[in-house]
Amino acid sequence: MPLINKFAYTSPGPRSHNQDSILVEILPSADLLCGVADGVGGNLGGETASQLALDIIAAAMRSDSSISLLEAITRADEAIKDAAQKDGKLAGMASTVTVTKLIGNKLIGANCGDSRTYLLRGSGVKQLSYDHSEVARLLREGKLTKETAVDYPRKNILDSALGAHKPLQVHEFECNLQIGDRIALLSDGVSSVVSKKDFRDLSVKYNSLNEYGASVIELVESRETRDNYSLIIFEI
């Protein structure tokens, strides 16, 4: 397994509760498992949903290295629905998730909702995840342009999330990493104020991973995100 540098940060931002959860874990098989989940739901619902999502995914990956991320996410979806059904205070809770597993130089990932995974290579950036959101779907269908999407009023409407009463949509992705590549996992509290171009420009500017991560967080705070925000970056 190549040497991996890691940066991880989560904050409630301007809100009183942090409904984001993050996961960075070395699995017994020497794989690196990372995840960002962004919960929704009243009171403790969002916090419970995002933490439960990552707990179930991590437990599944620890118990059996052959389990796919799709299967682990499906189990998490069922667990969130089950918990919400048993406790009325948690009714309506749901969570997005983006999760990656690194095996050697091979990255395997999956996501549901609008938490994202980016690949930063050289002077380029590529979104590996797929936004399951109304605004992203309308963009893909050509019903919105990038310009009109900026002020679209229903940006926070998700087409799918774990625990939600909509069909579970999971996007799977994989790629072979090269030495020097950086992978960023982030919640929409980051992506709502920091563009892919910003991610790329700051990655090119900072050789140190810690300085790079800190510069992204600084930008999130200076642009006054209105949400909880979470960021994991690792490089090989």
Short mmCIF file of N, CA and C in Angstrom, two decimals, residues 55-236:
data_model
loop_
_atom_site.label_atom_id
_atom_site.label_comp_id
_atom_site.label_asym_id
_atom_site.label_seq_id
_atom_site.Cartn_x
_atom_site.Cartn_y
_atom_site.Cartn_z
N ASP A 55 -21.49 4.35 10.14
CA ASP A 55 -21.25 3.22 11.05
C ASP A 55 -21.58 1.89 10.36
N ILE A 56 -22.73 1.85 9.69
CA ILE A 56 -23.16 0.60 9.04
C ILE A 56 -22.24 0.25 7.87
N ILE A 57 -21.86 1.26 7.08
CA ILE A 57 -20.96 1.03 5.95
C ILE A 57 -19.61 0.51 6.43
N ALA A 58 -19.06 1.16 7.47
CA ALA A 58 -17.76 0.75 8.00
C ALA A 58 -17.82 -0.67 8.57
N ALA A 59 -18.90 -0.96 9.30
CA ALA A 59 -19.05 -2.31 9.89
C ALA A 59 -19.12 -3.37 8.80
N ALA A 60 -19.84 -3.07 7.74
CA ALA A 60 -19.97 -4.03 6.63
C ALA A 60 -18.61 -4.27 5.96
N MET A 61 -17.85 -3.21 5.74
CA MET A 61 -16.56 -3.35 5.07
C MET A 61 -15.53 -4.04 5.96
N ARG A 62 -15.64 -3.82 7.29
CA ARG A 62 -14.73 -4.48 8.23
C ARG A 62 -14.99 -5.98 8.27
N SER A 63 -16.28 -6.35 8.23
CA SER A 63 -16.65 -7.75 8.44
C SER A 63 -16.35 -8.63 7.23
N ASP A 64 -16.36 -8.04 6.04
CA ASP A 64 -16.20 -8.85 4.83
C ASP A 64 -15.64 -7.98 3.72
N SER A 65 -14.39 -8.20 3.36
CA SER A 65 -13.73 -7.36 2.35
C SER A 65 -14.32 -7.55 0.95
N SER A 66 -15.14 -8.61 0.78
CA SER A 66 -15.73 -8.85 -0.54
C SER A 66 -17.05 -8.10 -0.74
N ILE A 67 -17.58 -7.49 0.33
CA ILE A 67 -18.85 -6.76 0.22
C ILE A 67 -18.63 -5.51 -0.62
N SER A 68 -19.54 -5.24 -1.54
CA SER A 68 -19.42 -4.05 -2.39
C SER A 68 -19.92 -2.83 -1.63
N LEU A 69 -19.47 -1.67 -2.06
CA LEU A 69 -19.96 -0.43 -1.44
C LEU A 69 -21.46 -0.28 -1.69
N LEU A 70 -21.94 -0.75 -2.83
CA LEU A 70 -23.38 -0.71 -3.11
C LEU A 70 -24.15 -1.50 -2.05
N GLU A 71 -23.67 -2.69 -1.73
CA GLU A 71 -24.33 -3.52 -0.72
C GLU A 71 -24.27 -2.84 0.66
N ALA A 72 -23.12 -2.25 0.98
CA ALA A 72 -22.96 -1.58 2.27
C ALA A 72 -23.90 -0.38 2.39
N ILE A 73 -24.03 0.39 1.30
CA ILE A 73 -24.92 1.55 1.30
C ILE A 73 -26.38 1.11 1.40
N THR A 74 -26.71 0.02 0.73
CA THR A 74 -28.08 -0.51 0.79
C THR A 74 -28.42 -0.93 2.22
N ARG A 75 -27.47 -1.54 2.91
CA ARG A 75 -27.69 -1.92 4.32
C ARG A 75 -27.89 -0.67 5.19
N ALA A 76 -27.11 0.36 4.91
CA ALA A 76 -27.24 1.61 5.68
C ALA A 76 -28.60 2.25 5.46
N ASP A 77 -29.07 2.22 4.23
CA ASP A 77 -30.39 2.77 3.89
C ASP A 77 -31.47 2.04 4.69
N GLU A 78 -31.38 0.72 4.76
CA GLU A 78 -32.36 -0.08 5.50
C GLU A 78 -32.28 0.20 7.00
N ALA A 79 -31.06 0.38 7.51
CA ALA A 79 -30.87 0.63 8.94
C ALA A 79 -31.46 1.99 9.35
N ILE A 80 -31.30 2.99 8.50
CA ILE A 80 -31.84 4.32 8.79
C ILE A 80 -33.37 4.28 8.78
N LYS A 81 -33.93 3.60 7.79
CA LYS A 81 -35.40 3.47 7.73
C LYS A 81 -35.94 2.72 8.95
N ASP A 82 -35.22 1.68 9.35
CA ASP A 82 -35.64 0.87 10.49
C ASP A 82 -35.60 1.70 11.78
N ALA A 83 -34.53 2.48 11.97
CA ALA A 83 -34.39 3.31 13.17
C ALA A 83 -35.46 4.39 13.22
N ALA A 84 -35.77 4.96 12.06
CA ALA A 84 -36.80 6.02 11.99
C ALA A 84 -38.18 5.46 12.31
N GLN A 85 -38.41 4.21 11.92
CA GLN A 85 -39.71 3.59 12.15
C GLN A 85 -39.91 3.27 13.65
N LYS A 86 -38.79 2.96 14.32
CA LYS A 86 -38.86 2.57 15.73
C LYS A 86 -38.94 3.77 16.67
N ASP A 87 -38.45 4.93 16.22
CA ASP A 87 -38.40 6.10 17.09
C ASP A 87 -39.03 7.29 16.38
N GLY A 88 -40.21 7.71 16.87
CA GLY A 88 -40.95 8.80 16.24
C GLY A 88 -40.16 10.09 16.12
N LYS A 89 -39.22 10.31 17.06
CA LYS A 89 -38.41 11.54 17.03
C LYS A 89 -37.48 11.57 15.81
N LEU A 90 -37.23 10.39 15.25
CA LEU A 90 -36.30 10.30 14.11
C LEU A 90 -37.04 10.18 12.77
N ALA A 91 -38.38 10.27 12.81
CA ALA A 91 -39.17 10.14 11.58
C ALA A 91 -38.71 11.18 10.54
N GLY A 92 -38.58 10.71 9.32
CA GLY A 92 -38.21 11.61 8.22
C GLY A 92 -36.71 11.85 8.07
N MET A 93 -35.90 11.20 8.90
CA MET A 93 -34.46 11.43 8.77
C MET A 93 -33.91 10.73 7.54
N ALA A 94 -32.87 11.30 6.97
CA ALA A 94 -32.22 10.74 5.78
C ALA A 94 -30.81 11.28 5.71
N SER A 95 -30.00 10.74 4.82
CA SER A 95 -28.62 11.20 4.70
C SER A 95 -28.09 10.95 3.30
N THR A 96 -27.28 11.89 2.83
CA THR A 96 -26.49 11.64 1.63
C THR A 96 -25.24 10.86 2.07
N VAL A 97 -24.52 10.32 1.12
CA VAL A 97 -23.22 9.71 1.45
C VAL A 97 -22.35 9.66 0.20
N THR A 98 -21.06 9.90 0.39
CA THR A 98 -20.09 9.54 -0.64
C THR A 98 -18.98 8.81 0.08
N VAL A 99 -18.58 7.66 -0.45
CA VAL A 99 -17.62 6.80 0.25
C VAL A 99 -16.62 6.22 -0.75
N THR A 100 -15.36 6.13 -0.33
CA THR A 100 -14.33 5.56 -1.20
C THR A 100 -13.52 4.54 -0.44
N LYS A 101 -13.03 3.55 -1.19
CA LYS A 101 -12.17 2.52 -0.63
C LYS A 101 -10.94 2.45 -1.53
N LEU A 102 -9.77 2.53 -0.91
CA LEU A 102 -8.51 2.49 -1.66
C LEU A 102 -7.83 1.16 -1.44
N ILE A 103 -7.59 0.43 -2.53
CA ILE A 103 -6.89 -0.84 -2.47
C ILE A 103 -5.65 -0.71 -3.35
N GLY A 104 -4.48 -0.60 -2.71
CA GLY A 104 -3.27 -0.31 -3.50
C GLY A 104 -3.44 1.05 -4.14
N ASN A 105 -3.39 1.07 -5.49
CA ASN A 105 -3.61 2.37 -6.17
C ASN A 105 -4.98 2.42 -6.85
N LYS A 106 -5.83 1.45 -6.52
CA LYS A 106 -7.17 1.41 -7.13
C LYS A 106 -8.19 2.04 -6.19
N LEU A 107 -8.92 3.01 -6.70
CA LEU A 107 -9.96 3.68 -5.93
C LEU A 107 -11.32 3.15 -6.37
N ILE A 108 -12.10 2.68 -5.39
CA ILE A 108 -13.47 2.23 -5.64
C ILE A 108 -14.38 3.14 -4.82
N GLY A 109 -15.44 3.66 -5.44
CA GLY A 109 -16.30 4.58 -4.72
C GLY A 109 -17.77 4.42 -5.07
N ALA A 110 -18.61 5.04 -4.24
CA ALA A 110 -20.05 5.04 -4.50
C ALA A 110 -20.65 6.23 -3.77
N ASN A 111 -21.76 6.74 -4.30
CA ASN A 111 -22.42 7.86 -3.61
C ASN A 111 -23.92 7.84 -3.85
N CYS A 112 -24.61 8.50 -2.93
CA CYS A 112 -26.06 8.73 -3.06
C CYS A 112 -26.32 10.13 -2.53
N GLY A 113 -27.04 10.95 -3.30
CA GLY A 113 -27.30 12.33 -2.89
C GLY A 113 -26.30 13.28 -3.52
N ASP A 114 -25.99 14.38 -2.81
CA ASP A 114 -25.13 15.39 -3.42
C ASP A 114 -23.82 15.64 -2.68
N SER A 115 -23.43 14.73 -1.78
CA SER A 115 -22.08 14.78 -1.25
C SER A 115 -21.16 14.23 -2.35
N ARG A 116 -19.99 14.85 -2.53
CA ARG A 116 -19.20 14.60 -3.74
C ARG A 116 -17.82 14.00 -3.48
N THR A 117 -17.28 13.40 -4.53
CA THR A 117 -15.87 12.97 -4.56
C THR A 117 -15.22 13.54 -5.81
N TYR A 118 -14.08 14.22 -5.61
CA TYR A 118 -13.31 14.78 -6.72
C TYR A 118 -11.96 14.08 -6.83
N LEU A 119 -11.48 13.95 -8.06
CA LEU A 119 -10.10 13.54 -8.32
C LEU A 119 -9.33 14.76 -8.79
N LEU A 120 -8.22 15.07 -8.11
CA LEU A 120 -7.35 16.18 -8.51
C LEU A 120 -6.04 15.57 -9.00
N ARG A 121 -5.75 15.79 -10.27
CA ARG A 121 -4.54 15.24 -10.88
C ARG A 121 -3.85 16.33 -11.68
N GLY A 122 -2.62 16.65 -11.32
CA GLY A 122 -1.90 17.72 -12.03
C GLY A 122 -2.68 19.02 -11.94
N SER A 123 -2.98 19.58 -13.10
CA SER A 123 -3.74 20.84 -13.10
C SER A 123 -5.20 20.60 -13.50
N GLY A 124 -5.68 19.38 -13.26
CA GLY A 124 -7.06 19.06 -13.61
C GLY A 124 -7.87 18.62 -12.40
N VAL A 125 -9.20 18.69 -12.55
CA VAL A 125 -10.10 18.20 -11.51
C VAL A 125 -11.27 17.49 -12.20
N LYS A 126 -11.69 16.37 -11.63
CA LYS A 126 -12.80 15.61 -12.20
C LYS A 126 -13.72 15.16 -11.06
N GLN A 127 -15.02 15.38 -11.24
CA GLN A 127 -15.99 14.88 -10.26
C GLN A 127 -16.27 13.42 -10.57
N LEU A 128 -15.96 12.53 -9.63
CA LEU A 128 -16.18 11.10 -9.82
C LEU A 128 -17.58 10.68 -9.39
N SER A 129 -18.13 11.38 -8.42
CA SER A 129 -19.48 11.08 -7.93
C SER A 129 -20.53 11.70 -8.86
N TYR A 130 -21.79 11.42 -8.54
CA TYR A 130 -22.90 11.83 -9.40
C TYR A 130 -23.96 12.45 -8.51
N ASP A 131 -24.29 13.71 -8.74
CA ASP A 131 -25.27 14.38 -7.88
C ASP A 131 -26.69 13.85 -8.13
N HIS A 132 -27.29 13.27 -7.11
CA HIS A 132 -28.70 12.86 -7.19
C HIS A 132 -29.54 14.01 -6.62
N SER A 133 -29.65 15.08 -7.41
CA SER A 133 -30.40 16.25 -6.98
C SER A 133 -31.25 16.75 -8.14
N GLU A 134 -32.29 17.49 -7.80
CA GLU A 134 -33.19 18.01 -8.84
C GLU A 134 -32.44 18.95 -9.80
N VAL A 135 -31.62 19.84 -9.22
CA VAL A 135 -30.91 20.81 -10.07
C VAL A 135 -29.92 20.11 -11.00
N ALA A 136 -29.23 19.08 -10.51
CA ALA A 136 -28.28 18.35 -11.36
C ALA A 136 -29.00 17.60 -12.47
N ARG A 137 -30.16 17.02 -12.12
CA ARG A 137 -30.93 16.29 -13.15
C ARG A 137 -31.41 17.24 -14.24
N LEU A 138 -31.89 18.42 -13.86
CA LEU A 138 -32.38 19.39 -14.85
C LEU A 138 -31.22 19.92 -15.71
N LEU A 139 -30.05 20.02 -15.12
CA LEU A 139 -28.86 20.41 -15.90
C LEU A 139 -28.53 19.33 -16.93
N ARG A 140 -28.54 18.06 -16.48
CA ARG A 140 -28.23 16.95 -17.39
C ARG A 140 -29.26 16.86 -18.52
N GLU A 141 -30.51 17.18 -18.19
CA GLU A 141 -31.58 17.09 -19.20
C GLU A 141 -31.63 18.32 -20.10
N GLY A 142 -30.78 19.30 -19.83
CA GLY A 142 -30.74 20.52 -20.64
C GLY A 142 -31.86 21.49 -20.34
N LYS A 143 -32.58 21.27 -19.24
CA LYS A 143 -33.69 22.17 -18.87
C LYS A 143 -33.21 23.38 -18.08
N LEU A 144 -31.96 23.30 -17.59
CA LEU A 144 -31.32 24.44 -16.94
C LEU A 144 -29.94 24.61 -17.57
N THR A 145 -29.45 25.83 -17.61
CA THR A 145 -28.07 26.07 -18.01
C THR A 145 -27.24 26.29 -16.75
N LYS A 146 -25.92 26.29 -16.88
CA LYS A 146 -25.07 26.55 -15.70
C LYS A 146 -25.39 27.91 -15.10
N GLU A 147 -25.74 28.84 -15.97
CA GLU A 147 -26.05 30.20 -15.51
C GLU A 147 -27.38 30.24 -14.75
N THR A 148 -28.42 29.62 -15.32
CA THR A 148 -29.73 29.65 -14.64
C THR A 148 -29.74 28.76 -13.40
N ALA A 149 -28.86 27.75 -13.37
CA ALA A 149 -28.81 26.84 -12.21
C ALA A 149 -28.33 27.56 -10.96
N VAL A 150 -27.53 28.61 -11.13
CA VAL A 150 -26.97 29.33 -9.99
C VAL A 150 -28.07 29.85 -9.06
N ASP A 151 -29.15 30.37 -9.65
CA ASP A 151 -30.24 30.95 -8.84
C ASP A 151 -31.47 30.06 -8.77
N TYR A 152 -31.29 28.77 -9.13
CA TYR A 152 -32.43 27.85 -9.08
C TYR A 152 -32.91 27.71 -7.63
N PRO A 153 -34.23 27.93 -7.37
CA PRO A 153 -34.71 28.00 -5.98
C PRO A 153 -34.78 26.67 -5.25
N ARG A 154 -34.73 25.54 -5.98
CA ARG A 154 -34.89 24.24 -5.32
C ARG A 154 -33.58 23.44 -5.32
N LYS A 155 -32.49 24.16 -5.10
CA LYS A 155 -31.16 23.53 -5.12
C LYS A 155 -31.00 22.42 -4.08
N ASN A 156 -31.71 22.55 -2.98
CA ASN A 156 -31.51 21.58 -1.89
C ASN A 156 -32.41 20.35 -2.01
N ILE A 157 -33.18 20.25 -3.09
CA ILE A 157 -34.08 19.09 -3.26
C ILE A 157 -33.29 17.91 -3.84
N LEU A 158 -33.28 16.80 -3.10
CA LEU A 158 -32.55 15.60 -3.53
C LEU A 158 -33.49 14.63 -4.24
N ASP A 159 -32.97 13.97 -5.26
CA ASP A 159 -33.73 12.91 -5.93
C ASP A 159 -33.58 11.58 -5.21
N SER A 160 -32.54 11.46 -4.40
CA SER A 160 -32.34 10.22 -3.64
C SER A 160 -31.45 10.49 -2.44
N ALA A 161 -31.72 9.79 -1.34
CA ALA A 161 -30.89 9.85 -0.14
C ALA A 161 -31.16 8.59 0.68
N LEU A 162 -30.22 8.19 1.51
CA LEU A 162 -30.41 7.02 2.36
C LEU A 162 -31.50 7.33 3.38
N GLY A 163 -32.47 6.43 3.49
CA GLY A 163 -33.56 6.62 4.44
C GLY A 163 -34.74 7.38 3.89
N ALA A 164 -34.59 7.97 2.71
CA ALA A 164 -35.67 8.78 2.13
C ALA A 164 -36.74 7.89 1.51
N HIS A 165 -37.94 8.46 1.36
CA HIS A 165 -39.03 7.68 0.75
C HIS A 165 -39.05 7.88 -0.76
N LYS A 166 -37.89 7.73 -1.34
CA LYS A 166 -37.73 7.77 -2.80
C LYS A 166 -36.85 6.59 -3.16
N PRO A 167 -36.93 6.08 -4.40
CA PRO A 167 -36.08 4.95 -4.77
C PRO A 167 -34.60 5.27 -4.52
N LEU A 168 -33.88 4.30 -3.94
CA LEU A 168 -32.46 4.49 -3.64
C LEU A 168 -31.67 4.46 -4.95
N GLN A 169 -30.96 5.54 -5.21
CA GLN A 169 -30.09 5.61 -6.39
C GLN A 169 -28.64 5.66 -5.89
N VAL A 170 -27.83 4.73 -6.35
CA VAL A 170 -26.42 4.71 -5.96
C VAL A 170 -25.57 4.73 -7.23
N HIS A 171 -24.65 5.66 -7.27
CA HIS A 171 -23.71 5.76 -8.39
C HIS A 171 -22.38 5.15 -7.95
N GLU A 172 -21.87 4.20 -8.73
CA GLU A 172 -20.59 3.57 -8.41
C GLU A 172 -19.52 4.08 -9.39
N PHE A 173 -18.30 4.21 -8.88
CA PHE A 173 -17.21 4.68 -9.75
C PHE A 173 -15.90 4.04 -9.30
N GLU A 174 -14.96 3.96 -10.21
CA GLU A 174 -13.63 3.49 -9.84
C GLU A 174 -12.59 4.04 -10.81
N CYS A 175 -11.36 4.13 -10.33
CA CYS A 175 -10.27 4.57 -11.20
C CYS A 175 -8.94 4.16 -10.58
N ASN A 176 -7.91 4.09 -11.42
CA ASN A 176 -6.57 3.81 -10.95
C ASN A 176 -5.87 5.13 -10.67
N LEU A 177 -5.32 5.26 -9.46
CA LEU A 177 -4.66 6.50 -9.07
C LEU A 177 -3.19 6.47 -9.43
N GLN A 178 -2.64 7.66 -9.61
CA GLN A 178 -1.22 7.84 -9.89
C GLN A 178 -0.58 8.56 -8.72
N ILE A 179 0.74 8.38 -8.55
CA ILE A 179 1.45 9.08 -7.49
C ILE A 179 1.24 10.59 -7.65
N GLY A 180 0.85 11.23 -6.55
CA GLY A 180 0.59 12.67 -6.58
C GLY A 180 -0.88 13.03 -6.71
N ASP A 181 -1.71 12.03 -7.02
CA ASP A 181 -3.16 12.29 -7.11
C ASP A 181 -3.71 12.63 -5.73
N ARG A 182 -4.72 13.50 -5.74
CA ARG A 182 -5.45 13.81 -4.52
C ARG A 182 -6.93 13.48 -4.72
N ILE A 183 -7.55 12.92 -3.70
CA ILE A 183 -8.98 12.63 -3.71
C ILE A 183 -9.64 13.46 -2.62
N ALA A 184 -10.70 14.18 -2.98
CA ALA A 184 -11.43 15.00 -2.00
C ALA A 184 -12.86 14.51 -1.89
N LEU A 185 -13.32 14.29 -0.66
CA LEU A 185 -14.72 13.97 -0.38
C LEU A 185 -15.29 15.15 0.39
N LEU A 186 -16.50 15.60 0.02
CA LEU A 186 -17.02 16.83 0.61
C LEU A 186 -18.54 16.84 0.64
N SER A 187 -19.06 17.54 1.63
CA SER A 187 -20.52 17.74 1.71
C SER A 187 -20.89 19.01 0.95
N ASP A 188 -22.19 19.23 0.75
CA ASP A 188 -22.60 20.38 -0.06
C ASP A 188 -22.40 21.71 0.65
N GLY A 189 -22.08 21.66 1.95
CA GLY A 189 -21.69 22.89 2.63
C GLY A 189 -20.40 23.46 2.08
N VAL A 190 -19.57 22.57 1.49
CA VAL A 190 -18.34 22.99 0.81
C VAL A 190 -18.62 23.33 -0.65
N SER A 191 -19.27 22.41 -1.37
CA SER A 191 -19.44 22.60 -2.82
C SER A 191 -20.37 23.75 -3.17
N SER A 192 -21.22 24.18 -2.21
CA SER A 192 -22.12 25.31 -2.47
C SER A 192 -21.38 26.63 -2.57
N VAL A 193 -20.17 26.69 -2.01
CA VAL A 193 -19.43 27.97 -2.02
C VAL A 193 -18.03 27.86 -2.64
N VAL A 194 -17.52 26.64 -2.81
CA VAL A 194 -16.18 26.45 -3.40
C VAL A 194 -16.33 25.66 -4.69
N SER A 195 -15.94 26.26 -5.81
CA SER A 195 -16.12 25.63 -7.12
C SER A 195 -15.05 24.58 -7.39
N LYS A 196 -15.28 23.76 -8.40
CA LYS A 196 -14.25 22.78 -8.81
C LYS A 196 -12.98 23.51 -9.23
N LYS A 197 -13.13 24.65 -9.89
CA LYS A 197 -11.95 25.44 -10.31
C LYS A 197 -11.16 25.90 -9.08
N ASP A 198 -11.87 26.32 -8.03
CA ASP A 198 -11.19 26.70 -6.79
C ASP A 198 -10.40 25.51 -6.23
N PHE A 199 -11.02 24.34 -6.20
CA PHE A 199 -10.35 23.14 -5.71
C PHE A 199 -9.07 22.88 -6.50
N ARG A 200 -9.18 22.99 -7.82
CA ARG A 200 -8.02 22.74 -8.69
C ARG A 200 -6.93 23.77 -8.46
N ASP A 201 -7.31 25.05 -8.45
CA ASP A 201 -6.32 26.12 -8.32
C ASP A 201 -5.57 26.03 -7.00
N LEU A 202 -6.29 25.74 -5.92
CA LEU A 202 -5.64 25.64 -4.61
C LEU A 202 -4.76 24.39 -4.54
N SER A 203 -5.16 23.31 -5.20
CA SER A 203 -4.35 22.09 -5.21
C SER A 203 -3.03 22.33 -5.94
N VAL A 204 -3.11 23.07 -7.05
CA VAL A 204 -1.89 23.41 -7.81
C VAL A 204 -0.98 24.31 -6.96
N LYS A 205 -1.59 25.19 -6.20
CA LYS A 205 -0.83 26.18 -5.42
C LYS A 205 -0.09 25.56 -4.23
N TYR A 206 -0.74 24.59 -3.55
CA TYR A 206 -0.19 24.05 -2.31
C TYR A 206 0.30 22.62 -2.48
N ASN A 207 1.63 22.42 -2.32
CA ASN A 207 2.19 21.08 -2.35
C ASN A 207 1.88 20.31 -1.08
N SER A 208 1.82 21.04 0.04
CA SER A 208 1.52 20.40 1.32
C SER A 208 0.02 20.11 1.41
N LEU A 209 -0.31 18.86 1.73
CA LEU A 209 -1.73 18.49 1.82
C LEU A 209 -2.43 19.26 2.94
N ASN A 210 -1.76 19.42 4.08
CA ASN A 210 -2.38 20.16 5.19
C ASN A 210 -2.63 21.61 4.82
N GLU A 211 -1.69 22.23 4.12
CA GLU A 211 -1.89 23.61 3.69
C GLU A 211 -3.02 23.70 2.67
N TYR A 212 -3.10 22.71 1.80
CA TYR A 212 -4.17 22.67 0.79
C TYR A 212 -5.53 22.55 1.48
N GLY A 213 -5.65 21.58 2.39
CA GLY A 213 -6.92 21.40 3.10
C GLY A 213 -7.32 22.65 3.88
N ALA A 214 -6.34 23.24 4.57
CA ALA A 214 -6.62 24.45 5.35
C ALA A 214 -7.06 25.60 4.46
N SER A 215 -6.49 25.68 3.25
CA SER A 215 -6.85 26.77 2.33
C SER A 215 -8.29 26.61 1.82
N VAL A 216 -8.72 25.36 1.61
CA VAL A 216 -10.11 25.13 1.19
C VAL A 216 -11.07 25.51 2.32
N ILE A 217 -10.75 25.09 3.56
CA ILE A 217 -11.58 25.43 4.72
C ILE A 217 -11.66 26.95 4.90
N GLU A 218 -10.52 27.61 4.74
CA GLU A 218 -10.48 29.08 4.86
C GLU A 218 -11.43 29.73 3.84
N LEU A 219 -11.43 29.18 2.62
CA LEU A 219 -12.28 29.72 1.57
C LEU A 219 -13.76 29.49 1.89
N VAL A 220 -14.09 28.29 2.40
CA VAL A 220 -15.47 27.98 2.80
C VAL A 220 -15.94 29.01 3.84
N GLU A 221 -15.08 29.29 4.81
CA GLU A 221 -15.48 30.22 5.89
C GLU A 221 -15.55 31.66 5.41
N SER A 222 -14.64 32.05 4.52
CA SER A 222 -14.66 33.44 4.03
C SER A 222 -15.88 33.71 3.15
N ARG A 223 -16.37 32.65 2.50
CA ARG A 223 -17.56 32.81 1.64
C ARG A 223 -18.85 32.55 2.39
N GLU A 224 -18.73 32.31 3.68
CA GLU A 224 -19.89 32.21 4.58
C GLU A 224 -20.92 31.18 4.14
N THR A 225 -20.46 29.93 4.10
CA THR A 225 -21.41 28.84 3.84
C THR A 225 -22.55 28.90 4.84
N ARG A 226 -23.74 28.50 4.41
CA ARG A 226 -24.91 28.55 5.29
C ARG A 226 -25.24 27.18 5.88
N ASP A 227 -24.30 26.25 5.75
CA ASP A 227 -24.58 24.86 6.12
C ASP A 227 -23.42 24.30 6.94
N ASN A 228 -23.66 23.11 7.52
CA ASN A 228 -22.54 22.33 8.05
C ASN A 228 -21.61 22.02 6.88
N TYR A 229 -20.34 21.81 7.17
CA TYR A 229 -19.46 21.46 6.04
C TYR A 229 -18.38 20.48 6.48
N SER A 230 -18.05 19.57 5.58
CA SER A 230 -17.08 18.52 5.87
C SER A 230 -16.20 18.27 4.66
N LEU A 231 -14.94 17.96 4.94
CA LEU A 231 -13.95 17.75 3.87
C LEU A 231 -12.93 16.70 4.30
N ILE A 232 -12.73 15.71 3.45
CA ILE A 232 -11.64 14.76 3.61
C ILE A 232 -10.81 14.82 2.34
N ILE A 233 -9.50 14.93 2.47
CA ILE A 233 -8.62 14.87 1.30
C ILE A 233 -7.52 13.87 1.61
N PHE A 234 -7.20 13.01 0.66
CA PHE A 234 -6.01 12.17 0.83
C PHE A 234 -5.24 12.15 -0.48
N GLU A 235 -3.95 11.89 -0.37
CA GLU A 235 -3.10 11.85 -1.57
C GLU A 235 -2.17 10.66 -1.47
N ILE A 236 -1.80 10.13 -2.62
CA ILE A 236 -0.85 9.02 -2.62
C ILE A 236 0.44 9.46 -3.32
#
